[in-house]
Coordinates of C-alpha atoms and ligand atoms in Angstrom, one line a residue:
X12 CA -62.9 -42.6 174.7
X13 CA -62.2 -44.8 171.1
X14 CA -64.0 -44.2 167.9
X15 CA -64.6 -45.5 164.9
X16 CA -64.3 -43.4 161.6
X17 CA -67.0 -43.6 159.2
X18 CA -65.1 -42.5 155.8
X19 CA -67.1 -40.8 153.1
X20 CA -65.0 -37.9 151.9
X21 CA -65.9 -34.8 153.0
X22 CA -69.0 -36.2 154.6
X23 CA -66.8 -38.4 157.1
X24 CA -67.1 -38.6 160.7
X25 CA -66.6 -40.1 164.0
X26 CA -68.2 -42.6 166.4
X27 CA -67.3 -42.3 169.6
X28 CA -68.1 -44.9 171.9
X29 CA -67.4 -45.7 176.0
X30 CA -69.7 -46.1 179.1
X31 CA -70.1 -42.6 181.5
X32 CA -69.1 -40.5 178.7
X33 CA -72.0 -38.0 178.6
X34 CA -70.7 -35.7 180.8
X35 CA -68.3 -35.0 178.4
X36 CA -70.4 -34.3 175.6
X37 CA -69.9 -30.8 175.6
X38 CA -65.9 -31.1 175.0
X39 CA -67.1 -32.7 171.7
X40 CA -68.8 -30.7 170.5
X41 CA -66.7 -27.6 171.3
X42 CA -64.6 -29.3 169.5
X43 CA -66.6 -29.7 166.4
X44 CA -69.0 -26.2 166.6
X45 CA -68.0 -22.7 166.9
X46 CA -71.6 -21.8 167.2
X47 CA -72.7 -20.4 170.8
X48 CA -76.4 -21.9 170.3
X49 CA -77.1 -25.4 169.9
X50 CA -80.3 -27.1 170.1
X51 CA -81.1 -30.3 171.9
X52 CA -84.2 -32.4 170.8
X53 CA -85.6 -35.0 172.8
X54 CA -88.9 -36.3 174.6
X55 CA -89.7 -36.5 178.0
X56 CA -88.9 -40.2 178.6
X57 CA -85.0 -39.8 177.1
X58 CA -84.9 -35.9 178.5
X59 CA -85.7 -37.6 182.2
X60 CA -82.9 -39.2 182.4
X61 CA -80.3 -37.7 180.3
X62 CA -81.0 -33.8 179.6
X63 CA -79.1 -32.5 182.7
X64 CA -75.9 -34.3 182.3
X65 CA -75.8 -33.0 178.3
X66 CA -77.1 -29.6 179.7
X67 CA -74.6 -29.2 181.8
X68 CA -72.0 -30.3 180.0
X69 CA -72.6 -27.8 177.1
X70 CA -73.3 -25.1 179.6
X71 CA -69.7 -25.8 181.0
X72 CA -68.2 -25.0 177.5
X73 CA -70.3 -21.9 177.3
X74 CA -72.9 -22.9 174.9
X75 CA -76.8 -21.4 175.0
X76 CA -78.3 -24.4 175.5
X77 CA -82.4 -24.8 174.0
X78 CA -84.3 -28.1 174.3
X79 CA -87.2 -29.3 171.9
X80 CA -89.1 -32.6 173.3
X81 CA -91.5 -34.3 170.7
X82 CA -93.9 -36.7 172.5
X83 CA -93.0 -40.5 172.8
X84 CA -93.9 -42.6 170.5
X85 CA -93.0 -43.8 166.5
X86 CA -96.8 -41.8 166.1
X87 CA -95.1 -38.4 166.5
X88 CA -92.6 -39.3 163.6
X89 CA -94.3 -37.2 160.7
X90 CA -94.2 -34.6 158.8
X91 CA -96.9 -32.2 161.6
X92 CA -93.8 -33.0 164.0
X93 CA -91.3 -32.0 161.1
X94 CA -93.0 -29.0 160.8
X95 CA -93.3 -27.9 164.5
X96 CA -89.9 -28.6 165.3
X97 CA -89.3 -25.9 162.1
X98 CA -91.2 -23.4 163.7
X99 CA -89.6 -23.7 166.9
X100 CA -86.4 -23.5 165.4
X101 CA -87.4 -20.5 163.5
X102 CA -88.7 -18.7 166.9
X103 CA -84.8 -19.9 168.7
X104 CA -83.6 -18.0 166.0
X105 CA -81.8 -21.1 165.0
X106 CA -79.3 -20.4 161.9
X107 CA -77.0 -22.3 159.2
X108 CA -74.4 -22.9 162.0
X109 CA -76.7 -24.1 165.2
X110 CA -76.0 -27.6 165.5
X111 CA -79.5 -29.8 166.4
X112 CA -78.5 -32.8 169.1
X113 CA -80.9 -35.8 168.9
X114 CA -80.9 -37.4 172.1
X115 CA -83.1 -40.4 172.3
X116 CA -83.8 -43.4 170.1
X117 CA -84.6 -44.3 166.3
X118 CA -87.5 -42.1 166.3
X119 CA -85.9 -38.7 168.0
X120 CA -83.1 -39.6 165.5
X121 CA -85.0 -40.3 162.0
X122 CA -86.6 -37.0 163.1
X123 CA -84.5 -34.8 163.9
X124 CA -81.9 -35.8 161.3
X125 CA -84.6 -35.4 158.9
X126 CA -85.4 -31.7 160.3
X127 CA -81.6 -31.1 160.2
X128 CA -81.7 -32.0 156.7
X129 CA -84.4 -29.7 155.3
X130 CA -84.0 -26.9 157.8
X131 CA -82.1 -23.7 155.9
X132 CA -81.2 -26.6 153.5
X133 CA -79.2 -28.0 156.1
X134 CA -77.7 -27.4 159.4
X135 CA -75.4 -29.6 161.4
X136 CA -76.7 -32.4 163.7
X137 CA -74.8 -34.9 166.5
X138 CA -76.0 -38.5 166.8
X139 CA -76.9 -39.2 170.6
X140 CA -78.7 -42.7 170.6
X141 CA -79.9 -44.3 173.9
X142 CA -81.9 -47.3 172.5
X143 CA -79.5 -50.1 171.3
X144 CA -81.2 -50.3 168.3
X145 CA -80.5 -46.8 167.8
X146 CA -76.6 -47.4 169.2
X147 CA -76.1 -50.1 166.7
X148 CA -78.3 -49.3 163.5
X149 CA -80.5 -45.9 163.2
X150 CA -78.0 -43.5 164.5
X151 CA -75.1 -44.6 161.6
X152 CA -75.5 -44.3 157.9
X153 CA -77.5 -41.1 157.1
X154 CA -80.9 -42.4 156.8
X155 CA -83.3 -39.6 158.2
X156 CA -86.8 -39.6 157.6
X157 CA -90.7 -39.7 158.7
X158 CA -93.8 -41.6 158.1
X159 CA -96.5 -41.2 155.9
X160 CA -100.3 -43.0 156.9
X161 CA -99.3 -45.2 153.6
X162 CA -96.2 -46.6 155.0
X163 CA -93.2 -46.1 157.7
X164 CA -90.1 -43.7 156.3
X165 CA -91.5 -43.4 152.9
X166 CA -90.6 -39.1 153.0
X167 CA -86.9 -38.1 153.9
X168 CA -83.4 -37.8 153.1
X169 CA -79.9 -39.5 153.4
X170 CA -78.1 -37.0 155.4
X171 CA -75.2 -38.0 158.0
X172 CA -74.5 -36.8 161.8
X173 CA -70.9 -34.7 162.2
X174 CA -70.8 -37.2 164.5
X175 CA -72.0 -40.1 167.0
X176 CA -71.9 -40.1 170.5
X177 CA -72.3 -43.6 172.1
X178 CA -72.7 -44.1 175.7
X179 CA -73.9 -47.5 176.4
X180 CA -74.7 -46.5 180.2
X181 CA -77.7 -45.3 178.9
X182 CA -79.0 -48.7 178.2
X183 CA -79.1 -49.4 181.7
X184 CA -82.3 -47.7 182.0
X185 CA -83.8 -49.0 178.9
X186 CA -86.4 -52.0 179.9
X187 CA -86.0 -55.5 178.9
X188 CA -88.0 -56.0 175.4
X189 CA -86.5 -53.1 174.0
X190 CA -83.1 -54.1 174.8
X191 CA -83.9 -57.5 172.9
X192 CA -85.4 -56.1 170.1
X193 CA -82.1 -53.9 169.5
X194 CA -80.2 -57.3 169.8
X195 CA -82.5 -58.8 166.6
X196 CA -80.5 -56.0 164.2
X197 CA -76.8 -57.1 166.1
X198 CA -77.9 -60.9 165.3
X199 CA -78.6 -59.5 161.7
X200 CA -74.6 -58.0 161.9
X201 CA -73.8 -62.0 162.4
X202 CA -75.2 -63.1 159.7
X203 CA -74.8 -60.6 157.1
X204 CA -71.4 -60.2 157.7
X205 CA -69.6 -61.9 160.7
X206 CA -69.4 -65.4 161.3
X207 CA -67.5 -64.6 164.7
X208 CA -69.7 -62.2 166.0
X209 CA -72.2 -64.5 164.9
X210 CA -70.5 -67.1 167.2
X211 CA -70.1 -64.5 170.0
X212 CA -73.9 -64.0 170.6
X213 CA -74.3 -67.7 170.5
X214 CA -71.8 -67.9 173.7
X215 CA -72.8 -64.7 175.0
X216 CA -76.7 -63.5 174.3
X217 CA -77.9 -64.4 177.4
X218 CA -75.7 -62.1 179.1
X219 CA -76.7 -59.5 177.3
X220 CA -80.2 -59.8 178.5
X221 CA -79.7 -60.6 182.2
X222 CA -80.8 -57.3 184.3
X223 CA -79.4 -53.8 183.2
X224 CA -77.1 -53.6 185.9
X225 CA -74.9 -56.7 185.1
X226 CA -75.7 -55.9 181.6
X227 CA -73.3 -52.6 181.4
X228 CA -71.1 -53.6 183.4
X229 CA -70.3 -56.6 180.9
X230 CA -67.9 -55.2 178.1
X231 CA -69.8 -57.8 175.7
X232 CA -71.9 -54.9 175.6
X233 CA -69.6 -52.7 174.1
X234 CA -68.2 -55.3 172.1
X235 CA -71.5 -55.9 170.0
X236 CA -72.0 -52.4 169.7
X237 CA -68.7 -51.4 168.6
X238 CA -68.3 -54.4 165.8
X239 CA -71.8 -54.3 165.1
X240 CA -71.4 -50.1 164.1
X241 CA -68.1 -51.2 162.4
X242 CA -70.2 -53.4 160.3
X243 CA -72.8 -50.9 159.1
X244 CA -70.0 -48.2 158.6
X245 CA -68.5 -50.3 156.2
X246 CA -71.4 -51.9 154.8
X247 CA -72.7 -47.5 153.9
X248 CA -68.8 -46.4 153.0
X249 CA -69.2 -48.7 150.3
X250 CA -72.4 -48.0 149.3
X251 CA -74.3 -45.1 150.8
X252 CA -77.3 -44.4 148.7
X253 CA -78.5 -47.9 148.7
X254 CA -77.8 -48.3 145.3
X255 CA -76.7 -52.6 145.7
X256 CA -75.2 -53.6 148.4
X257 CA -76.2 -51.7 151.6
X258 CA -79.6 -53.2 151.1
X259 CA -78.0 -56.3 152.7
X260 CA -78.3 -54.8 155.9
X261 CA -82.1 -55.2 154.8
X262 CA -82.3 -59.2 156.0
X263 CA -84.9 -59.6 157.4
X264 CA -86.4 -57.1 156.9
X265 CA -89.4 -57.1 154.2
X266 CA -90.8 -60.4 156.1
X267 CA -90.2 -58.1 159.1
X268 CA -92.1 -55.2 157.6
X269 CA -95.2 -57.5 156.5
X270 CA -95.4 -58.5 159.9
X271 CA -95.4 -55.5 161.4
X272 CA -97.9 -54.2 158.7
X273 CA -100.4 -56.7 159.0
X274 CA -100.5 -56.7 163.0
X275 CA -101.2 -52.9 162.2
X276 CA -97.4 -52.1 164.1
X277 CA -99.7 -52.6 167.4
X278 CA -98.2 -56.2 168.3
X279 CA -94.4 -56.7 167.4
X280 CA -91.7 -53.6 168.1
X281 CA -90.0 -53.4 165.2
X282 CA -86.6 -55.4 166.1
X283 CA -89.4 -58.4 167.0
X284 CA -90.7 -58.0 163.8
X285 CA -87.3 -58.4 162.3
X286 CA -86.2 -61.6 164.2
X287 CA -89.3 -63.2 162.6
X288 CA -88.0 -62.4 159.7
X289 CA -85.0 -63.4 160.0
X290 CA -85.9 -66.7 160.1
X291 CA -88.3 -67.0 157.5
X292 CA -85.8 -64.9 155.6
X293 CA -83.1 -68.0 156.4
X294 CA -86.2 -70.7 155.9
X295 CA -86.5 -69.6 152.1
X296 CA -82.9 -69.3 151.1
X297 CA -82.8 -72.9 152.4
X298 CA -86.0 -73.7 150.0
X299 CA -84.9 -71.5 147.2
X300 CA -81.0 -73.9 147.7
X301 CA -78.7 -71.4 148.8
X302 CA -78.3 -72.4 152.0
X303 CA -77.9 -75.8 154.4
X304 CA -80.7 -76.4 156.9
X305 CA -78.2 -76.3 160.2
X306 CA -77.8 -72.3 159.3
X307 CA -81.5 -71.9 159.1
X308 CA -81.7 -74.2 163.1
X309 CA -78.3 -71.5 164.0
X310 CA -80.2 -68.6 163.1
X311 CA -83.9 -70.0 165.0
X312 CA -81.8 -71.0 167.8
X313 CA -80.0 -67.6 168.6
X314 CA -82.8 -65.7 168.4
X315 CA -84.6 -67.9 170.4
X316 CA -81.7 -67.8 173.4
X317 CA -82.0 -63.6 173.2
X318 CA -86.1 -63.8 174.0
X319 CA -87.1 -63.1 170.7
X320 CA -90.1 -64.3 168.9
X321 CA -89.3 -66.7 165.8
X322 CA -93.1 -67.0 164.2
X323 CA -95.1 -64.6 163.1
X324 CA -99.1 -64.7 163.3
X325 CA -101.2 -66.9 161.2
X326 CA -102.1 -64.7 158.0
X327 CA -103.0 -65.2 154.5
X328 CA -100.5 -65.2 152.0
X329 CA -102.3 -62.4 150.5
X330 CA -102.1 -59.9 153.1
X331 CA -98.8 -60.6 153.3
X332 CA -97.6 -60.4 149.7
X333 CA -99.9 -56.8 149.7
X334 CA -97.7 -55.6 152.4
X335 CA -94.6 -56.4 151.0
X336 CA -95.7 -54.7 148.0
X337 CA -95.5 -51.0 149.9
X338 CA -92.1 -51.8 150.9
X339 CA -89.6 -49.3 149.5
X340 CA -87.2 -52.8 148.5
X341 CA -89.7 -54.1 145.9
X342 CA -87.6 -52.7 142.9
X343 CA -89.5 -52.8 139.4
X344 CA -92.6 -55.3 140.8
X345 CA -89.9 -57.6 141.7
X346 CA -89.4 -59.0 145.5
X347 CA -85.9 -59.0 146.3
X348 CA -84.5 -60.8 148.8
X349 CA -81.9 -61.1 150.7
X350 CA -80.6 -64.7 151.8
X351 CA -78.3 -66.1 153.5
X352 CA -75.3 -68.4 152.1
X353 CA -73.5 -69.0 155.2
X354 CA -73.4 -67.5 158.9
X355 CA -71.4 -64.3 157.6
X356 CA -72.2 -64.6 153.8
X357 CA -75.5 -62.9 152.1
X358 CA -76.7 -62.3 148.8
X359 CA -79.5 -60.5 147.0
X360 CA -81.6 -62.8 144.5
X361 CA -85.2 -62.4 143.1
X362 CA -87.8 -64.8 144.9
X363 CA -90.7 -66.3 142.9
X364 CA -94.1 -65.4 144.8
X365 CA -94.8 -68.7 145.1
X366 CA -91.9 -69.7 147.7
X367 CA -92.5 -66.7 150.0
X368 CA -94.0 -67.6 153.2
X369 CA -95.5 -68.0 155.4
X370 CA -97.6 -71.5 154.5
X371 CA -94.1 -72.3 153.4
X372 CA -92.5 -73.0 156.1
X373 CA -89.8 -75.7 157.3
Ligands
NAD429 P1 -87.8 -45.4 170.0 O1 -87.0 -44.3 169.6 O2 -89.3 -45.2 169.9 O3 -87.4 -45.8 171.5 C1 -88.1 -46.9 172.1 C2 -88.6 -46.4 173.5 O4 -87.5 -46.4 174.4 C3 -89.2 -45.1 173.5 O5 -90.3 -45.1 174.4 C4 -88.1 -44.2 174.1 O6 -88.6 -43.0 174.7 C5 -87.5 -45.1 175.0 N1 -86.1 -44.8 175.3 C6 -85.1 -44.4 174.5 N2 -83.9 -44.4 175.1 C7 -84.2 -44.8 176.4 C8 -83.3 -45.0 177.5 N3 -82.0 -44.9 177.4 N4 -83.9 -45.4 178.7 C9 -85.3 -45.6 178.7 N5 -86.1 -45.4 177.7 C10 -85.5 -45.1 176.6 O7 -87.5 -46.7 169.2 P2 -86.1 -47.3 168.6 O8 -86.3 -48.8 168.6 O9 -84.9 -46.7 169.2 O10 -86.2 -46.8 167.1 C11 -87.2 -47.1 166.2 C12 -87.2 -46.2 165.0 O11 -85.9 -46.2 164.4 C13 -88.3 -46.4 164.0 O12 -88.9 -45.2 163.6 C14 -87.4 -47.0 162.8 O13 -88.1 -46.7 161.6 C15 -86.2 -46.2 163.0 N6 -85.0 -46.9 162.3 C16 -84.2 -46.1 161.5 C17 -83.1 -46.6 160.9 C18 -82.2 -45.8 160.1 O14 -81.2 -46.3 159.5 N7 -82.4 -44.5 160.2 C19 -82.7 -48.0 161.2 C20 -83.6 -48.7 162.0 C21 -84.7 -48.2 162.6
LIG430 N1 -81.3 -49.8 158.6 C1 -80.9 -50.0 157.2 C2 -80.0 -49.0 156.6 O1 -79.5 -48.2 157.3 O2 -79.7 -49.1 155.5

């Protein structure tokens, strides 16, 4: 099994990636936990599949082994679930040392880290993603957090996994869409930061949609996830508050968030959402100047060739500006954008209302 390191002093750790590695989960974390209990939260879809082969596992190392599902869906990421999952802990008995294991996707992870957070002030938690956008994005960097009715992950905290446990097997049970939408944030990777990876895709995206089974059995899959967490590792070593830089990892992004918001998060999944905006994100850094018009055809074309949608719906500029404004990124009334240079080369810049989308578009 390889890993990654994700260096920030004391609050380091590992990703550990490979394909049938969930049966040795437990090893891991008897390497990392003296505590007997640990504490597995997950929901009924994820917990189908993959509870018993973590269960037993941790059993085999002699751990007391409790499970916590939350319901499926990004509805059940709030502060009520928060608050449950607290008084369930509270009735396990749970203490500073028990470890809580999300096992799931971006929304049993953004939970459950956040719960981690804020329970006893803090308790260890372990990283176990089984969405790819949660394998490539949500499960690195420390963001935790719920929803509020006003707006998606505006309550929680930064606060990172001891570590992250990759098995990209468990993708082959994952349907189609989702797959696709968890390849609109490795297309983002591309173009934020890695012209080759960049070119990759191009070659290879289709491969990466083609049925599950051929799907992990192609190590393009572990290639995209391993460069792409790379990526965000270094992207949040340097700069893991958000203070500059690691918004970059934002393209896309506050387009994608106005779409979602005015299609009332009922029409696009998030990583959808994101690919729109990744193109009108591209489409006004080539009307703003900073970029050539071929980048803006690379980037339509790519996520075209995964499946993914490259227009939004018809709306009025209006709406869209007012969601944008909710967005955590608008710093000081301004919108800030990031916009792309070159395939592999971003920057952040100010945007005058009047060239944001979408009746400006190429
Ligand atoms: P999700 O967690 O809702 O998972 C999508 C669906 O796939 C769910 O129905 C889930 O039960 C199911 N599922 C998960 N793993 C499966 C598997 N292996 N096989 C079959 N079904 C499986 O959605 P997501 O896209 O993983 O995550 C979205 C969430 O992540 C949002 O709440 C978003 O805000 C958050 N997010 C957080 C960060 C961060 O940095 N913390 C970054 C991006 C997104
Ligand atoms: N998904 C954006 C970030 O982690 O900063």
């Amino acid at each position: 099994m390889n890993f990654i390191k994700v260096n920030l002093d004391e609050r380091s750790y590992p990703i550990y990636f490979g394909s049938s590695i969930l049966k040795d989960f437990g090893k891991t974390c008897k390497s990392f936990f003296k505590s007997k209990k640990v504490v597995v939260v997950t929901n009924p879809t994820v917990g189908r599949f993959y509870f018993k082969v973590i269960n037993d596992s941790l059993q085999k190392e002699g751990f007391e082994v409790n499970r916590i599902d939350v319901p499926d869906g990004e509805e059940y990421k709030t502060l009520t679930w928060a608050s449950k999952l607290f008084d369930k802990l509270i009735a396990l008995k749970a203490d500073r040392q028990t470890p809580l294991i999300a096992l799931g996707g971006g929304v049993i992870g953004d939970l459950t880290g956040f719960v981690a957070a804020t329970y006893l002030r803090g308790v260890p938690f372990v990283q176990v993603p089984t969405t790819l956008l949660a394998q490539v994005d949500s499960s690195v960097g420390g963001k935790t957090g719920v929803n509020h009715r006003k707006g998606k992950n505006l309550i929680g905290a930064f606060y990172q996994p001891k570590f992250v446990y990759i098995d990209v097997d468990t993708l082959k049970s994952l349907d189609k869409r989702e797959m696709k939408a968890g390849l609109a944030e490795v297309i983002k990777y591309g173009v934020i930061k890695d012209a080759r990876l960049f070119k990759y895709l191009e070659d290879n995206i289709e491969i990466l949609t083609q049925n599950s089974k051929l799907r992990t059995q192609n190590s393009a899959l572990l290639h995209i996830v391993k460069r792409s967490c790379a990526i965000k590792a270094s992207v949040v070593e340097a700069d893991e508050r958000e203070g500059g830089l690691r918004a970059i990892l934002n393209f896309g992004h506050t387009f994608g968030h106005a779409v979602e918001a005015v299609t009332k998060y009922k029409e696009y999944k998030h990583g959808e959402a994101v690919a729109v905006g990744m193109v009108y994100a591209s489409e006004l850094s080539y009307i703003a100047g900073v970029c050539s018009k071929s980048v803006v055809e690379r980037v339509r074309n790519v996520i075209k060739k995964a499946g993914l949608p490259t227009e939004g719906p018809d709306f009025p500029r209006k709406s869209f500006l007012k969601a944008m404004e909710i967005d955590k990124k608008v710093v000081g009334g301004e919108l800030r954008f990031v916009l792309v240079e070159k395939i592999g080369i971003v920057r952040i810049e100010k945007v005058k209302a009047n060239d944001i989308m979408p009746e400006n578009r190429l």
